[in-house]
Amino acid sequence: TGNYTIADEGTLYVRPMGIVEITLPDPTGDDGRKVSVKRADYYTANNTLVIKSAASKLIDGASSFNLNMSYQGYTFEEYGDEWHIIQRF
């Protein structure tokens, strides 16, 4: 799997090979939009999944978020000018 930029709402399943970056859309001006990202494999230190936001916006106050737990996912919701984690599954 290579780097990927999410363009709209929905769920993305990822099996990273190496370091993979997933970029959430720019959160400015579209409150309530939801995006889910699910890691669809067993975590190893060599396969890192990094989630970040376009336009240098924040995710729960951080510039990026590592999803390094086997077979887990997160739902992010846009509010204001940043993304918020609203669910872990």
PDB file of C-alpha atoms in Angstrom:
ATOM      1  CA  THR A   1       0.000   0.000   0.000  1.00  0.00           C
ATOM      2  CA  GLY A   2       1.280   3.471  -0.832  1.00  0.00           C
ATOM      3  CA  ASN A   3       0.414   6.895   0.520  1.00  0.00           C
ATOM      4  CA  TYR A   4      -3.188   7.936  -0.022  1.00  0.00           C
ATOM      5  CA  THR A   5      -5.225  11.139   0.237  1.00  0.00           C
ATOM      6  CA  ILE A   6      -8.886  10.734   1.162  1.00  0.00           C
ATOM      7  CA  ALA A   7     -11.110  12.954  -0.974  1.00  0.00           C
ATOM      8  CA  ASP A   8     -14.496  12.494   0.694  1.00  0.00           C
ATOM      9  CA  GLU A   9     -16.416  10.700   3.440  1.00  0.00           C
ATOM     10  CA  GLY A  10     -16.181   6.942   3.838  1.00  0.00           C
ATOM     11  CA  THR A  11     -14.057   4.122   5.191  1.00  0.00           C
ATOM     12  CA  LEU A  12     -10.546   3.225   4.079  1.00  0.00           C
ATOM     13  CA  TYR A  13      -9.004  -0.187   4.860  1.00  0.00           C
ATOM     14  CA  VAL A  14      -5.191  -0.181   4.869  1.00  0.00           C
ATOM     15  CA  ARG A  15      -2.502  -2.878   4.921  1.00  0.00           C
ATOM     16  CA  PRO A  16       0.672  -0.799   5.105  1.00  0.00           C
ATOM     17  CA  MET A  17       3.970  -1.994   3.689  1.00  0.00           C
ATOM     18  CA  GLY A  18       6.687   0.234   5.098  1.00  0.00           C
ATOM     19  CA  ILE A  19       5.663   3.706   6.241  1.00  0.00           C
ATOM     20  CA  VAL A  20       2.296   4.684   4.763  1.00  0.00           C
ATOM     21  CA  GLU A  21       0.713   8.124   5.199  1.00  0.00           C
ATOM     22  CA  ILE A  22      -3.027   8.644   4.924  1.00  0.00           C
ATOM     23  CA  THR A  23      -4.057  12.278   4.521  1.00  0.00           C
ATOM     24  CA  LEU A  24      -7.513  13.377   5.669  1.00  0.00           C
ATOM     25  CA  PRO A  25      -9.186  16.163   3.658  1.00  0.00           C
ATOM     26  CA  ASP A  26      -8.850  19.804   4.697  1.00  0.00           C
ATOM     27  CA  PRO A  27     -11.421  20.141   7.509  1.00  0.00           C
ATOM     28  CA  THR A  28     -12.166  23.817   6.937  1.00  0.00           C
ATOM     29  CA  GLY A  29     -15.792  24.609   6.141  1.00  0.00           C
ATOM     30  CA  ASP A  30     -17.494  21.191   6.175  1.00  0.00           C
ATOM     31  CA  ASP A  31     -18.521  20.448   9.797  1.00  0.00           C
ATOM     32  CA  GLY A  32     -19.866  16.965  10.432  1.00  0.00           C
ATOM     33  CA  ARG A  33     -17.997  15.118   7.680  1.00  0.00           C
ATOM     34  CA  LYS A  34     -16.806  11.697   8.910  1.00  0.00           C
ATOM     35  CA  VAL A  35     -13.957   9.512   7.744  1.00  0.00           C
ATOM     36  CA  SER A  36     -12.970   6.095   9.097  1.00  0.00           C
ATOM     37  CA  VAL A  37      -9.570   4.455   8.691  1.00  0.00           C
ATOM     38  CA  LYS A  38      -9.100   0.781   9.591  1.00  0.00           C
ATOM     39  CA  ARG A  39      -5.819  -1.042   9.812  1.00  0.00           C
ATOM     40  CA  ALA A  40      -6.522  -4.379   8.119  1.00  0.00           C
ATOM     41  CA  ASP A  41      -3.479  -6.341   9.218  1.00  0.00           C
ATOM     42  CA  TYR A  42      -1.274  -7.340  12.127  1.00  0.00           C
ATOM     43  CA  TYR A  43       0.998  -4.523  13.327  1.00  0.00           C
ATOM     44  CA  THR A  44       4.761  -4.886  12.947  1.00  0.00           C
ATOM     45  CA  ALA A  45       7.383  -2.191  13.591  1.00  0.00           C
ATOM     46  CA  ASN A  46       8.342  -2.226   9.898  1.00  0.00           C
ATOM     47  CA  ASN A  47       4.816  -1.339   8.734  1.00  0.00           C
ATOM     48  CA  THR A  48       3.712   2.006  10.133  1.00  0.00           C
ATOM     49  CA  LEU A  49       0.416   3.748   9.379  1.00  0.00           C
ATOM     50  CA  VAL A  50       0.448   7.534   9.871  1.00  0.00           C
ATOM     51  CA  ILE A  51      -2.714   9.627   9.570  1.00  0.00           C
ATOM     52  CA  LYS A  52      -2.448  13.369   9.024  1.00  0.00           C
ATOM     53  CA  SER A  53      -4.670  16.201   7.845  1.00  0.00           C
ATOM     54  CA  ALA A  54      -4.351  18.247   4.690  1.00  0.00           C
ATOM     55  CA  ALA A  55      -3.419  21.918   4.972  1.00  0.00           C
ATOM     56  CA  SER A  56      -1.406  21.294   8.172  1.00  0.00           C
ATOM     57  CA  LYS A  57      -4.600  21.099  10.245  1.00  0.00           C
ATOM     58  CA  LEU A  58      -4.748  19.128  13.507  1.00  0.00           C
ATOM     59  CA  ILE A  59      -6.213  15.807  14.630  1.00  0.00           C
ATOM     60  CA  ASP A  60      -7.285  16.126  18.274  1.00  0.00           C
ATOM     61  CA  GLY A  61      -4.616  18.784  18.722  1.00  0.00           C
ATOM     62  CA  ALA A  62      -1.781  16.787  17.106  1.00  0.00           C
ATOM     63  CA  SER A  63      -0.186  17.187  13.690  1.00  0.00           C
ATOM     64  CA  SER A  64      -0.388  13.444  12.985  1.00  0.00           C
ATOM     65  CA  PHE A  65      -1.763  10.248  14.455  1.00  0.00           C
ATOM     66  CA  ASN A  66      -0.181   6.774  14.315  1.00  0.00           C
ATOM     67  CA  LEU A  67      -2.512   3.817  13.917  1.00  0.00           C
ATOM     68  CA  ASN A  68      -0.202   1.056  15.116  1.00  0.00           C
ATOM     69  CA  MET A  69      -2.636  -1.371  16.706  1.00  0.00           C
ATOM     70  CA  SER A  70      -3.494  -4.589  14.874  1.00  0.00           C
ATOM     71  CA  TYR A  71      -6.908  -4.641  13.184  1.00  0.00           C
ATOM     72  CA  GLN A  72      -8.130  -1.422  14.803  1.00  0.00           C
ATOM     73  CA  GLY A  73      -9.712   1.596  13.260  1.00  0.00           C
ATOM     74  CA  TYR A  74     -10.766   5.121  14.104  1.00  0.00           C
ATOM     75  CA  THR A  75     -13.546   7.407  12.962  1.00  0.00           C
ATOM     76  CA  PHE A  76     -12.669  11.070  12.603  1.00  0.00           C
ATOM     77  CA  GLU A  77     -15.218  13.894  12.456  1.00  0.00           C
ATOM     78  CA  GLU A  78     -14.568  17.352  11.149  1.00  0.00           C
ATOM     79  CA  TYR A  79     -15.501  20.276  13.361  1.00  0.00           C
ATOM     80  CA  GLY A  80     -14.265  23.820  13.042  1.00  0.00           C
ATOM     81  CA  ASP A  81     -10.884  23.692  11.396  1.00  0.00           C
ATOM     82  CA  GLU A  82      -9.635  20.356  12.744  1.00  0.00           C
ATOM     83  CA  TRP A  83     -10.436  16.656  12.914  1.00  0.00           C
ATOM     84  CA  HIS A  84     -11.611  14.948  16.101  1.00  0.00           C
ATOM     85  CA  ILE A  85     -11.422  11.252  16.971  1.00  0.00           C
ATOM     86  CA  ILE A  86     -14.964  10.228  17.856  1.00  0.00           C
ATOM     87  CA  GLN A  87     -14.740   6.434  17.786  1.00  0.00           C
ATOM     88  CA  ARG A  88     -12.240   3.615  18.078  1.00  0.00           C
ATOM     89  CA  PHE A  89     -13.239   0.224  16.723  1.00  0.00           C
TER      90      PHE A  89
END
